[in-house]
Tab-separated table of C-alpha atoms in Angstrom:
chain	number	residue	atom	x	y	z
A	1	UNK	CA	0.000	0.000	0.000
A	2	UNK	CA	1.194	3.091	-0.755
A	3	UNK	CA	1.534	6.046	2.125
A	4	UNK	CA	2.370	9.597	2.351
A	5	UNK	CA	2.911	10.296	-1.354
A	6	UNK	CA	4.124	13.091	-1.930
A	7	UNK	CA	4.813	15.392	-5.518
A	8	UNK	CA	6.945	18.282	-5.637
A	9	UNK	CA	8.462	20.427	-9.459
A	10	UNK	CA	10.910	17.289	-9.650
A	11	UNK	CA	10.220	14.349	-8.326
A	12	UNK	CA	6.817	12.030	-6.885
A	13	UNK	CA	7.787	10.143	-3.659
A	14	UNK	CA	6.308	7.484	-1.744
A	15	UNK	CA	6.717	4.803	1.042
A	16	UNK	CA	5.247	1.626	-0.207
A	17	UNK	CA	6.151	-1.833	1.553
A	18	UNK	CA	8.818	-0.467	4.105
A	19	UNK	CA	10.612	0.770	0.733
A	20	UNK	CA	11.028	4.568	-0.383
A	21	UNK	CA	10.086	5.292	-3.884
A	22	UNK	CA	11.668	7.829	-5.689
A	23	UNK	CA	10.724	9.273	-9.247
A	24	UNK	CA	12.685	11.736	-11.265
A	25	UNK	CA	10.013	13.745	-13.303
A	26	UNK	CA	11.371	14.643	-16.182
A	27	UNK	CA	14.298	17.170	-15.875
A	28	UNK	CA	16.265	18.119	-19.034
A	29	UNK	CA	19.418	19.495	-16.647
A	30	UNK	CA	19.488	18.217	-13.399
A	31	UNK	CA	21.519	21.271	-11.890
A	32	UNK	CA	22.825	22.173	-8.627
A	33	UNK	CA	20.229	23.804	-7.214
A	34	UNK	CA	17.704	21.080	-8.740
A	35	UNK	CA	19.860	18.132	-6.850
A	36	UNK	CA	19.527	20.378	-3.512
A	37	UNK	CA	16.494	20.832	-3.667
A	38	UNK	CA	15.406	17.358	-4.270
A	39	UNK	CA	17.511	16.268	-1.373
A	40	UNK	CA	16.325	18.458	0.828
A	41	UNK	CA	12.697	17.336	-0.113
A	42	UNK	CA	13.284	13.582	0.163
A	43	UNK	CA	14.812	14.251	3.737
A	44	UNK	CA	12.069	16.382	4.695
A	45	UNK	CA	9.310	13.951	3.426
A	46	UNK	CA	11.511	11.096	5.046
A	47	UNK	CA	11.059	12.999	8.480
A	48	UNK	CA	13.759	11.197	10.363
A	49	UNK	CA	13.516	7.517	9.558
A	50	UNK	CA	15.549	6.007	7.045
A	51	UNK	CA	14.255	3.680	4.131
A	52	UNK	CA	15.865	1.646	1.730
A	53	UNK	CA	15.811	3.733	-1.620
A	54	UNK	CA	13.928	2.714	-4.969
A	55	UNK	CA	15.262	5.751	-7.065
A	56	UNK	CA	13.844	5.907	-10.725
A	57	UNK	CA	16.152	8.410	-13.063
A	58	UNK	CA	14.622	7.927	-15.977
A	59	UNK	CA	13.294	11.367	-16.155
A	60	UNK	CA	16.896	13.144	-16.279
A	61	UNK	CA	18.100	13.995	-19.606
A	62	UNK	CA	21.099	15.621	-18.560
A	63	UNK	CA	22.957	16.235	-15.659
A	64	UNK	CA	25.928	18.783	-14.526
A	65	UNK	CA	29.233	18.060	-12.902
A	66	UNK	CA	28.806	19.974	-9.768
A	67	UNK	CA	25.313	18.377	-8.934
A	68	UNK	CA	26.701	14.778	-9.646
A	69	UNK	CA	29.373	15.624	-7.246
A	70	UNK	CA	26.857	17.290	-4.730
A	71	UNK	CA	24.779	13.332	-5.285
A	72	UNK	CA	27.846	11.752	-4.538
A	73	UNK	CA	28.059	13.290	-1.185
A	74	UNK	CA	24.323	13.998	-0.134
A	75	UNK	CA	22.194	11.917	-2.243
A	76	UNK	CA	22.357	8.710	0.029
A	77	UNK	CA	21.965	10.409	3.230
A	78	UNK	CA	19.293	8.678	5.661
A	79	UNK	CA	18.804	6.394	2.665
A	80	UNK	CA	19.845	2.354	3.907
A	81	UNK	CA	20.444	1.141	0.229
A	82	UNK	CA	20.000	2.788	-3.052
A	83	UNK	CA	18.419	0.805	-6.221
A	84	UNK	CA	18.944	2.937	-9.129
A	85	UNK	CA	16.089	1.586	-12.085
A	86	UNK	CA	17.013	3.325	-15.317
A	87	UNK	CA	16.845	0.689	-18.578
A	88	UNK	CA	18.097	3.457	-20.709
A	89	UNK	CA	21.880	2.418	-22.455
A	90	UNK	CA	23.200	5.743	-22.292
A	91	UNK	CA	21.804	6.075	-18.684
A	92	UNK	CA	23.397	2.890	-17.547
A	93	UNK	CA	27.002	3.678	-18.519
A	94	UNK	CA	26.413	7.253	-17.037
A	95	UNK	CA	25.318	5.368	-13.888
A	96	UNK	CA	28.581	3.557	-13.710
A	97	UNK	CA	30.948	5.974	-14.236
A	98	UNK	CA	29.323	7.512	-10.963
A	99	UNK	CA	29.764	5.223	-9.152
A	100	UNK	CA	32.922	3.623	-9.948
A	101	UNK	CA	34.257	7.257	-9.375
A	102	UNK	CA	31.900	8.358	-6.203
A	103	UNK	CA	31.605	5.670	-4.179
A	104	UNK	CA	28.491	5.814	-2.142
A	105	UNK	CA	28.328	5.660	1.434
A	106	UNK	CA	25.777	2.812	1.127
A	107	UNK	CA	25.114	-0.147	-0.911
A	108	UNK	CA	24.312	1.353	-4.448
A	109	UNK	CA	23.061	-0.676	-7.701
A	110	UNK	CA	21.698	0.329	-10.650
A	111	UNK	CA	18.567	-2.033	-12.193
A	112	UNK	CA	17.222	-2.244	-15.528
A	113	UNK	CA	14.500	-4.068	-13.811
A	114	UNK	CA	11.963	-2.525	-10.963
A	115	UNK	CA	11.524	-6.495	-9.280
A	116	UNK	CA	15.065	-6.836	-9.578
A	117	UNK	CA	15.645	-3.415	-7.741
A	118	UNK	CA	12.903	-4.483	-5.032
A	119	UNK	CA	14.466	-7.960	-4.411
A	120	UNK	CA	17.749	-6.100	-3.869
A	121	UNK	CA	16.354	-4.049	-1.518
A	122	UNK	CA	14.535	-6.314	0.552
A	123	UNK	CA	17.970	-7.253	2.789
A	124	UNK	CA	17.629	-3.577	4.126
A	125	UNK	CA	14.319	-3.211	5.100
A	126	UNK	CA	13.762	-2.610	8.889
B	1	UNK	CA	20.204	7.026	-43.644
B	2	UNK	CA	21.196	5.922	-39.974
B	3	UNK	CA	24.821	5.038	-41.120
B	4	UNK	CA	25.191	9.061	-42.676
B	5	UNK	CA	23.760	9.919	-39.222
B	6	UNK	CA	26.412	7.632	-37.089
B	7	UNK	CA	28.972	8.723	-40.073
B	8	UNK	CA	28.550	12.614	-38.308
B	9	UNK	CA	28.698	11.306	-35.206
B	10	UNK	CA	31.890	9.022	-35.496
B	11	UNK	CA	33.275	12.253	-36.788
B	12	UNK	CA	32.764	13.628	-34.032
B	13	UNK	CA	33.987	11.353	-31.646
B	14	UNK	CA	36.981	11.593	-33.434
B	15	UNK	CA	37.065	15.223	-33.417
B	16	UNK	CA	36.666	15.126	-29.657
B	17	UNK	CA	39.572	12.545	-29.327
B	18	UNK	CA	42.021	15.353	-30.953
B	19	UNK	CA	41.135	17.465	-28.860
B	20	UNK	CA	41.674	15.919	-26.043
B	21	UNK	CA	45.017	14.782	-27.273
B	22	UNK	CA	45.756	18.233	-27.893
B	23	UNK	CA	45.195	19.166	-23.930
B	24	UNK	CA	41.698	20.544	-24.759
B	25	UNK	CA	39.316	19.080	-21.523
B	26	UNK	CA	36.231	21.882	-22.455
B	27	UNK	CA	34.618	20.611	-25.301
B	28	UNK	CA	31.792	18.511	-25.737
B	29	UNK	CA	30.252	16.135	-27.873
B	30	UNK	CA	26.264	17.408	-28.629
B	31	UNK	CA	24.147	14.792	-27.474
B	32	UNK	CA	22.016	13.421	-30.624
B	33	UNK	CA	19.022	12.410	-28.428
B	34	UNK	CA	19.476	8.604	-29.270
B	35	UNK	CA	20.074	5.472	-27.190
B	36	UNK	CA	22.734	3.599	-28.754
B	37	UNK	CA	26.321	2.133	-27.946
B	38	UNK	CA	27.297	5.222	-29.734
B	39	UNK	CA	25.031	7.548	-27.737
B	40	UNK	CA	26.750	5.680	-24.532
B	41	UNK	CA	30.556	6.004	-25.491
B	42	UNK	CA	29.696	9.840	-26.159
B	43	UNK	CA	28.599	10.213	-22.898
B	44	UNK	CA	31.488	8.392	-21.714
B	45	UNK	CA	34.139	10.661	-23.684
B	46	UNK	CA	32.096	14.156	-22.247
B	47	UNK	CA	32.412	12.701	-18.577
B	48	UNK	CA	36.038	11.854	-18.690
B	49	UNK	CA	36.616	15.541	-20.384
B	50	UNK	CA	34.550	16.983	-17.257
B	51	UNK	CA	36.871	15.102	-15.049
B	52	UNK	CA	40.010	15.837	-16.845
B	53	UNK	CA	39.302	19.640	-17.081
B	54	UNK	CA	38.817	19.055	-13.094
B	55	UNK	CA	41.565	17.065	-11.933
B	56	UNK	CA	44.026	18.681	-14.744
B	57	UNK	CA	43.598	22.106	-13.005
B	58	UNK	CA	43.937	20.420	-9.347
B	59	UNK	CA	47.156	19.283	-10.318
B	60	UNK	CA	48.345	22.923	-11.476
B	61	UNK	CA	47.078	23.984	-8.418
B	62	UNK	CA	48.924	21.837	-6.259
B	63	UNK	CA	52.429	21.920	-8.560
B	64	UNK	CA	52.168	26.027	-8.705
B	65	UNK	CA	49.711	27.296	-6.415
B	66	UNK	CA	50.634	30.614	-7.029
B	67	UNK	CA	50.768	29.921	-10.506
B	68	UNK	CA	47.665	29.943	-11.979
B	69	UNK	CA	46.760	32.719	-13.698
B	70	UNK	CA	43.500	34.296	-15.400
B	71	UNK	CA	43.408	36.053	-18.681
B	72	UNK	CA	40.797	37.247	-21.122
B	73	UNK	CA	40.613	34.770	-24.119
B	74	UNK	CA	37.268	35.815	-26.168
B	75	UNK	CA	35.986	38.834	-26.620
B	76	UNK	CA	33.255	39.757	-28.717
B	77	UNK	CA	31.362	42.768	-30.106
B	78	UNK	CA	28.102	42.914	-31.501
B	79	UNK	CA	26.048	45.272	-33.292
B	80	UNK	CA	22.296	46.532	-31.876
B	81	UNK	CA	21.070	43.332	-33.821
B	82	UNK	CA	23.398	40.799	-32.330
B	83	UNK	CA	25.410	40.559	-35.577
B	84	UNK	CA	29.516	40.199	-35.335
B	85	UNK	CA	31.298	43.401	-35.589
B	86	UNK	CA	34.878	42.447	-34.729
B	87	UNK	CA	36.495	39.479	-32.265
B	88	UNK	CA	39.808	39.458	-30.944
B	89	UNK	CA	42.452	36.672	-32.294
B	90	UNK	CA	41.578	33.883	-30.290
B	91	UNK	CA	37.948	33.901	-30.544
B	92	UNK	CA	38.507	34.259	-34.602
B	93	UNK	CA	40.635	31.390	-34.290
B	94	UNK	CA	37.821	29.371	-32.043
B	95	UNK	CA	34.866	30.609	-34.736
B	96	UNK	CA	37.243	30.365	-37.817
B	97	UNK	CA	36.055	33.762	-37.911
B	98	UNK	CA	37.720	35.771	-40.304
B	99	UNK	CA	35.833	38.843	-40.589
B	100	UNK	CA	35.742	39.768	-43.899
B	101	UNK	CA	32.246	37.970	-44.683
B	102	UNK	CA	29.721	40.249	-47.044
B	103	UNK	CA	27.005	40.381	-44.394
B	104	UNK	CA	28.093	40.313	-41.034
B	105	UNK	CA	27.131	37.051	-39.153
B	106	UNK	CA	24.639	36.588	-36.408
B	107	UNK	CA	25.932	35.556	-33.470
B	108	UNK	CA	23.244	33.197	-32.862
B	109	UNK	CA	24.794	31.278	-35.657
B	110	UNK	CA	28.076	30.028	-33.022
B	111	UNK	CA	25.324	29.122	-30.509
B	112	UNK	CA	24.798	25.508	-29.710
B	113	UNK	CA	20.763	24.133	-29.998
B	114	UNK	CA	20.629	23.916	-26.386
B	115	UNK	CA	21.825	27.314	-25.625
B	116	UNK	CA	19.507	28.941	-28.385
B	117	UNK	CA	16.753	29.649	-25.973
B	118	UNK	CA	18.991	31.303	-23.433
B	119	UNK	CA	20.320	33.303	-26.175
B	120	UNK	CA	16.963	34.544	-27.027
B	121	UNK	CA	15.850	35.419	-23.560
B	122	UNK	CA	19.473	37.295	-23.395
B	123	UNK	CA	18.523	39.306	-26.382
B	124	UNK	CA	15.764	40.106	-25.180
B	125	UNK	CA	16.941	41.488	-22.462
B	126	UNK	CA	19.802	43.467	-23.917
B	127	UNK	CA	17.218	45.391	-26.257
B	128	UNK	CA	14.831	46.242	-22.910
B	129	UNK	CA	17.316	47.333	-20.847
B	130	UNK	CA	19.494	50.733	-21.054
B	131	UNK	CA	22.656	49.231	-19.243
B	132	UNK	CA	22.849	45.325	-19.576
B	133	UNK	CA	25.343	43.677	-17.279
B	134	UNK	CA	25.276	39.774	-16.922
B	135	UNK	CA	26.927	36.325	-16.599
B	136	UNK	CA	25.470	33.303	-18.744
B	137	UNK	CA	27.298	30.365	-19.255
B	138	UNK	CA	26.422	29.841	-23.024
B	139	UNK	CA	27.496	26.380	-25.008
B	140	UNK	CA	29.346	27.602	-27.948
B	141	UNK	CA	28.780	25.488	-30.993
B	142	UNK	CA	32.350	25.392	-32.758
B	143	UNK	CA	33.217	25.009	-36.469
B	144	UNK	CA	34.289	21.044	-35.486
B	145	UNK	CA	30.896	20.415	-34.687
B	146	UNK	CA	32.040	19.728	-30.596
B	147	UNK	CA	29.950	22.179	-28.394
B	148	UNK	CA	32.099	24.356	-25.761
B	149	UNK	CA	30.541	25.900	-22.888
B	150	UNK	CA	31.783	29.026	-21.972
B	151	UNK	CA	30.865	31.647	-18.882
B	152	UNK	CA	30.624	34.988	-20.818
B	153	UNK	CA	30.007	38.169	-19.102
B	154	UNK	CA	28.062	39.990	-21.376
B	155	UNK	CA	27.276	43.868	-21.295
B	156	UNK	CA	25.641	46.709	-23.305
B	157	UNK	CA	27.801	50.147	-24.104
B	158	UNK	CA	25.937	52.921	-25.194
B	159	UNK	CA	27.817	56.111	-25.796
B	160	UNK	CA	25.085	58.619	-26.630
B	161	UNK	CA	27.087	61.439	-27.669
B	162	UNK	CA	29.326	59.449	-29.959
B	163	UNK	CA	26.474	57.354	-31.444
B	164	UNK	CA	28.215	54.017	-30.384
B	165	UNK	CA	26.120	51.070	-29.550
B	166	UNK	CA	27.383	47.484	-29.406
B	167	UNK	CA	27.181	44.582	-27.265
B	168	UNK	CA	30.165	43.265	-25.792
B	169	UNK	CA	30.252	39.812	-24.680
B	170	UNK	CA	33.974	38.538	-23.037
B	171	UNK	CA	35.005	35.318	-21.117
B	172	UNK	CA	38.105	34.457	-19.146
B	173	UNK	CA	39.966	31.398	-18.754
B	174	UNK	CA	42.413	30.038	-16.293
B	175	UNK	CA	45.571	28.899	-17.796
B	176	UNK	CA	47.862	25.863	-16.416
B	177	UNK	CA	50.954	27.690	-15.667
B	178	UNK	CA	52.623	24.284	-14.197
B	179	UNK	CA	52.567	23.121	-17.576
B	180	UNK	CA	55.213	25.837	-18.315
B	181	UNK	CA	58.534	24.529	-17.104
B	182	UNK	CA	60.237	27.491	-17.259
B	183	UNK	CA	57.216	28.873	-15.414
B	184	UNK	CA	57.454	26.307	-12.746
B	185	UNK	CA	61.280	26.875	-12.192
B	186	UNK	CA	60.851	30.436	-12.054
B	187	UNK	CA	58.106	30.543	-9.250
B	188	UNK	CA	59.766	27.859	-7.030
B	189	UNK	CA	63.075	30.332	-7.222
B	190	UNK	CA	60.944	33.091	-6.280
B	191	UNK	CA	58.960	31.187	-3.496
B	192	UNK	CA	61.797	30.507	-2.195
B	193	UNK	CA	63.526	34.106	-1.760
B	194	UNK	CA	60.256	35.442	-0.879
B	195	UNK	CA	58.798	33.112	1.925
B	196	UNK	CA	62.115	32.128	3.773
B	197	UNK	CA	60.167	32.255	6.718
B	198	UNK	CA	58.254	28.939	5.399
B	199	UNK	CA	58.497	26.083	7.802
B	200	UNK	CA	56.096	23.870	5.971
B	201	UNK	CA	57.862	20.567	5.067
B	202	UNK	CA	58.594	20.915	0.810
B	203	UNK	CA	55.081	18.444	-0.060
B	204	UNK	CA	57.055	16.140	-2.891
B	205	UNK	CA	54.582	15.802	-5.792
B	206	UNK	CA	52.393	12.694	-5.490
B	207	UNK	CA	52.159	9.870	-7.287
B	208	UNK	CA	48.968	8.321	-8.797
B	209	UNK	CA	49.089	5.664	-6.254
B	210	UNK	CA	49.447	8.073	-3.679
B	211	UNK	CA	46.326	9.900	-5.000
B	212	UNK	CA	44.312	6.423	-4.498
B	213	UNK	CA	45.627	6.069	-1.314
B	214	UNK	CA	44.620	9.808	-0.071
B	215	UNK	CA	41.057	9.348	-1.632
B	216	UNK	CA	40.775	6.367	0.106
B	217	UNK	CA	41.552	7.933	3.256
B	218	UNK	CA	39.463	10.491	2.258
B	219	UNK	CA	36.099	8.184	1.958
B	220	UNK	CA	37.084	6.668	4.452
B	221	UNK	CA	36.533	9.870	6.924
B	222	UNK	CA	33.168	10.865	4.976
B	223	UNK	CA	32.119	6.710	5.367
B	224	UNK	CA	32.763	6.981	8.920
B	225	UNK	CA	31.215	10.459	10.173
B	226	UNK	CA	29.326	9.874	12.988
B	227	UNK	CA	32.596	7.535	14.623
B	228	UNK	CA	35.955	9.087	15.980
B	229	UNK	CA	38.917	8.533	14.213
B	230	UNK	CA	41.453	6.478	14.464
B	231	UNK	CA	44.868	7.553	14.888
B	232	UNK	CA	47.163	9.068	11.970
B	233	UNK	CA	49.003	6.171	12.319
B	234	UNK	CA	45.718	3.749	12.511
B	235	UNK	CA	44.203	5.722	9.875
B	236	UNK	CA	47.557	5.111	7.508
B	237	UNK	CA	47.485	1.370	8.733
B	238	UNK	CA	43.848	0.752	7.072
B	239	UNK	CA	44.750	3.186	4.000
B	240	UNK	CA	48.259	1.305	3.273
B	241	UNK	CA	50.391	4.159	3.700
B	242	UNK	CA	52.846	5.683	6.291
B	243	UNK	CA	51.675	8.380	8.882
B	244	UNK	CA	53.748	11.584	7.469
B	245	UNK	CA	52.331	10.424	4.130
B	246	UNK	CA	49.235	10.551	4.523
B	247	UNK	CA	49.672	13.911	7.081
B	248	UNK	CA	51.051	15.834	4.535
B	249	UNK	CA	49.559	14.278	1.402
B	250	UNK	CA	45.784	14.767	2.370
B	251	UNK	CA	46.732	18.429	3.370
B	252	UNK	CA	48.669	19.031	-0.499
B	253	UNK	CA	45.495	17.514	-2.201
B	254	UNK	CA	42.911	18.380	0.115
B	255	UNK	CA	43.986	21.534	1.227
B	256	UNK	CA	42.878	20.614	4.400
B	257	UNK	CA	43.838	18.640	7.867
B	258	UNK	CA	42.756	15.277	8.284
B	259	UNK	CA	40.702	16.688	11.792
B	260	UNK	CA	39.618	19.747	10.212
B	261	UNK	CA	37.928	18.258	6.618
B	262	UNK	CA	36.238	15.625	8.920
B	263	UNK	CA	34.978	18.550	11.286
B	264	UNK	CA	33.876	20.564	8.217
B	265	UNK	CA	32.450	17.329	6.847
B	266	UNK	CA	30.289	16.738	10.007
B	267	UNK	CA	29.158	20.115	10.199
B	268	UNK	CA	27.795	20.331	6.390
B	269	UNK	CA	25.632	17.151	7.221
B	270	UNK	CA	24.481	18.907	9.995
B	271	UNK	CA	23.205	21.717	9.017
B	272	UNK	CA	21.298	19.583	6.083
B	273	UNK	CA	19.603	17.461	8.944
B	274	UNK	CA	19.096	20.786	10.609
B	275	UNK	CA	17.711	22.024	7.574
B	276	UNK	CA	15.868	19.323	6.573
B	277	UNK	CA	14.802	16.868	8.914
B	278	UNK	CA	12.640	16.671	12.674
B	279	UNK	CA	15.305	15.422	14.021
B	280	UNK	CA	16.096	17.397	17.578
B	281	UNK	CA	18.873	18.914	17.411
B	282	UNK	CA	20.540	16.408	20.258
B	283	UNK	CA	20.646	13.751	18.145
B	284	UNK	CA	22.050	15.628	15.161
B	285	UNK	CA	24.948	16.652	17.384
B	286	UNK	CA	25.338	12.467	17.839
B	287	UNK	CA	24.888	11.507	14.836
B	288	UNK	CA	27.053	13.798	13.171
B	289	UNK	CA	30.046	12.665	15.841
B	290	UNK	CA	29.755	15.338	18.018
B	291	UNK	CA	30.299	14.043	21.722
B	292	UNK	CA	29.022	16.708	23.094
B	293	UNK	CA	26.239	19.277	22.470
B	294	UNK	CA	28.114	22.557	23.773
B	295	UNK	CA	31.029	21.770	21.771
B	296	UNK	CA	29.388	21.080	18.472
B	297	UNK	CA	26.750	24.325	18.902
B	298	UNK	CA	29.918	26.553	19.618
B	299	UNK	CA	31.357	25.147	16.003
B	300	UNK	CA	28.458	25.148	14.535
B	301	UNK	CA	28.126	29.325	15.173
B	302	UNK	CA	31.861	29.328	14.067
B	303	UNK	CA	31.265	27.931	10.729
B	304	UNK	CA	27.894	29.429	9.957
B	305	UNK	CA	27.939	32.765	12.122
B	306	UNK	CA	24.709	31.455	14.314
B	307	UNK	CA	23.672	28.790	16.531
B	308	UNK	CA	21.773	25.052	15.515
B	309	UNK	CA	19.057	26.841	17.260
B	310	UNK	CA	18.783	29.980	15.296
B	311	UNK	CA	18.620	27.661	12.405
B	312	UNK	CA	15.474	25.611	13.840
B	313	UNK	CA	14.316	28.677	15.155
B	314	UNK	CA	14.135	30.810	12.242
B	315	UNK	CA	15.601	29.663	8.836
B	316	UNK	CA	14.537	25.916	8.152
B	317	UNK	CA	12.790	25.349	5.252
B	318	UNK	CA	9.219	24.789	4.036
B	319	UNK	CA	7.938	20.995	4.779
């Protein structure tokens, strides 16, 4: 069941089976202030607890050094695990060349596959 | 028709592979919208030219720090309706401009698609206002076909009384001194009559396994916030290097202590629980590795210029 969704310029959020669901609307430039601001709304919709993250990218065309960088660092916070769904080729190799440069503070995967992605999170539910 | 298409954009690949060889990190490779192996190894090749053009300037930084130096490179003028009067050499050389076209060119025409809109809006602008002054960073389509982004500061002169109106548009560019010997050789000489006083130990330059080694130790601190850290010499242990290393490495590439990047570190994540989160702001302090809730509100103020309080109180953002 899904609770507390929530929809804000860039992204739709929801807790549904102990796991946080994240969706990228679409976003032609994911900037700076963009990747702030989504952080800071994820945290504040998260309200303390920490979730194991289902994070759909599919909506980001593009995205700029400085807010990768900023992702690296803040994206994961109060998350327990990050699965990354994008089926996209280009997406995919972006996706790896974050993280085998940035390596997350938590377990990080990227999915072409949204069951995949769940089963994968299921060792980090609470 | 598709093999024309990847025909282009194998040409530009290639184009983008001179460049690179020729020590040029800031151009890119226009994205063609597709979803392709091509498509993914042009992605690829802009990334590693973001990172390059990154890391290539850290490294001049840290072999000359007072070495780096700033100087115009393009400068631009336009007429009233955005058409080329006159460039200097290098931006003639960057448009293959050469100036003696019939009809003078629109400058639109050296703008990338994506920047077109921006353009616009900046035109508009510039005709509304009586003194335009403004920063854009504006992707530059070059003659190649490889898209440059470039910060331009772009401003309107009117001179009334002598009937001169023309848009001036000018960017700057930091240039890698340490790749200069003579450069190099000249500023350590200098450094070293001018600082005598110095008493920092001479940081030797460091190797690429070094740099693993100090970005290890450097996730290592970010991985491990909300714990204390273990000695220099611990710290060296799990990072396979030697304490005076890794003291004086992280500092060179960092440009920061070990103790005082974690502090930093720890305070940043605070203030975005601060911001961000319910959380009271007891068990930020903890979390963040703070032992003890005086100590981390009195560095807090220090870094920010008010108290975790004050933040609560009076700045934290919408929910």
């Amino acid at each position: 069941m899904k609770t507390n969704y929530f929809e804000s310029p860039y992204s739709k959020l929801w807790v549904q089976e102990g796991v946080l669901h994240f969706i990228y609307k679409p976003i032609p430039l994911l900037d700076l202030s963009i990747a702030r601001e989504v952080v800071s709304g994820r945290l504040q919709f998260q309200r303390g607890i920490s979730y194991p993250v289902l994070c759909d990218t599919r909506g980001i065309v593009r995205t700029a050094k400085d807010a990768r960088d900023y992702l690296a660092h803040e994206g994961s916070l109060m998350a327990r695990a990050v699965a990354i769904i994008d089926d996209r080729r280009v997406a995919v190799v972006m996706q790896q060349f974050y993280l085998s440069k940035n390596r997350p503070e938590v377990p990080t995967r990227v999915f072409s596959d949204k069951a995949e992605a769940l089963e994968f999170l299921r060792d980090y539910l609470g | 028709m598709e093999s024309a298409i990847d025909h282009v954009r194998v040409a530009q690949i290639l184009e983008m592979l001179l460049s690179l060889s020729k020590g040029r990190f800031d151009c890119r490779i226009p994205l063609s919208g597709e979803d392709d192996d091509l498509e993914a190894v042009v992605v690829t090749l802009n990334l590693m030219a973001e990172e390059m053009n990154q890391t290539l300037a850290y490294y001049s930084h840290l072999r000359a720090p007072e070495g780096v130096t700033e100087s115009i490179n393009l400068l631009v003028f336009l007429d009233m309706d955005f058409r080329v009067k006159s460039m200097n050499i290098e931006a003639s050389r960057l448009f293959e401009y050469r100036g003696t076209e019939a009809a003078a060119i629109s400058f639109s025409q050296y703008i990338a698609t994506n920047g077109q809109q921006l353009w616009k809006s900046i035109t508009k602008s510039l005709l509304h206002s009586d003194s335009y002054e403004a920063k854009h960073q504006l992707p530059l389509l070059l003659p190649s076909g490889l898209v440059k982004d470039t910060h331009f500061t772009i401003y309107t002169r009117k001179e009334y009384a002598a009937g001169l109106f023309e848009i001036v548009l000018c960017s700057y560019e930091t240039k890698l001194t340490s790749v200069m010997l003579e450069d190099e050789v000249r500023q350590a000489a200098a450094k070293k009559v001018s600082s005598p006083k110095s008493t920092e130990k001479a940081s030797p330059f460091l190797s690429t396994q070094d740099l693993h080694i100090l970005q290890s130790a450097h996730d290592y601190i970010l991985q491990n916030l909300s714990s204390d850290l273990p000695s220099l010499r611990e710290l060296a242990h799990i990072c396979g290097t030697n304490e005076n290393k890794l003291k004086y490495g992280f500092k060179q590439l960092f440009g920061q202590t070990i103790f005082r990047f974690q502090k930093n570190e720890r305070l940043v994540r605070a203030s975005m629980y601060l911001r961000n989160t319910e959380m009271d702001i007891k068990t930020i302090s903890r979390t963040c590795g703070f032992k003890s809730f005086s100590h981390f509100s009195r560095v807090f103020k220090e870094k920010y210029g008010y108290c975790p309080t004050q933040l609560r109180g009076g700045k934290r953002m919408r929910g």
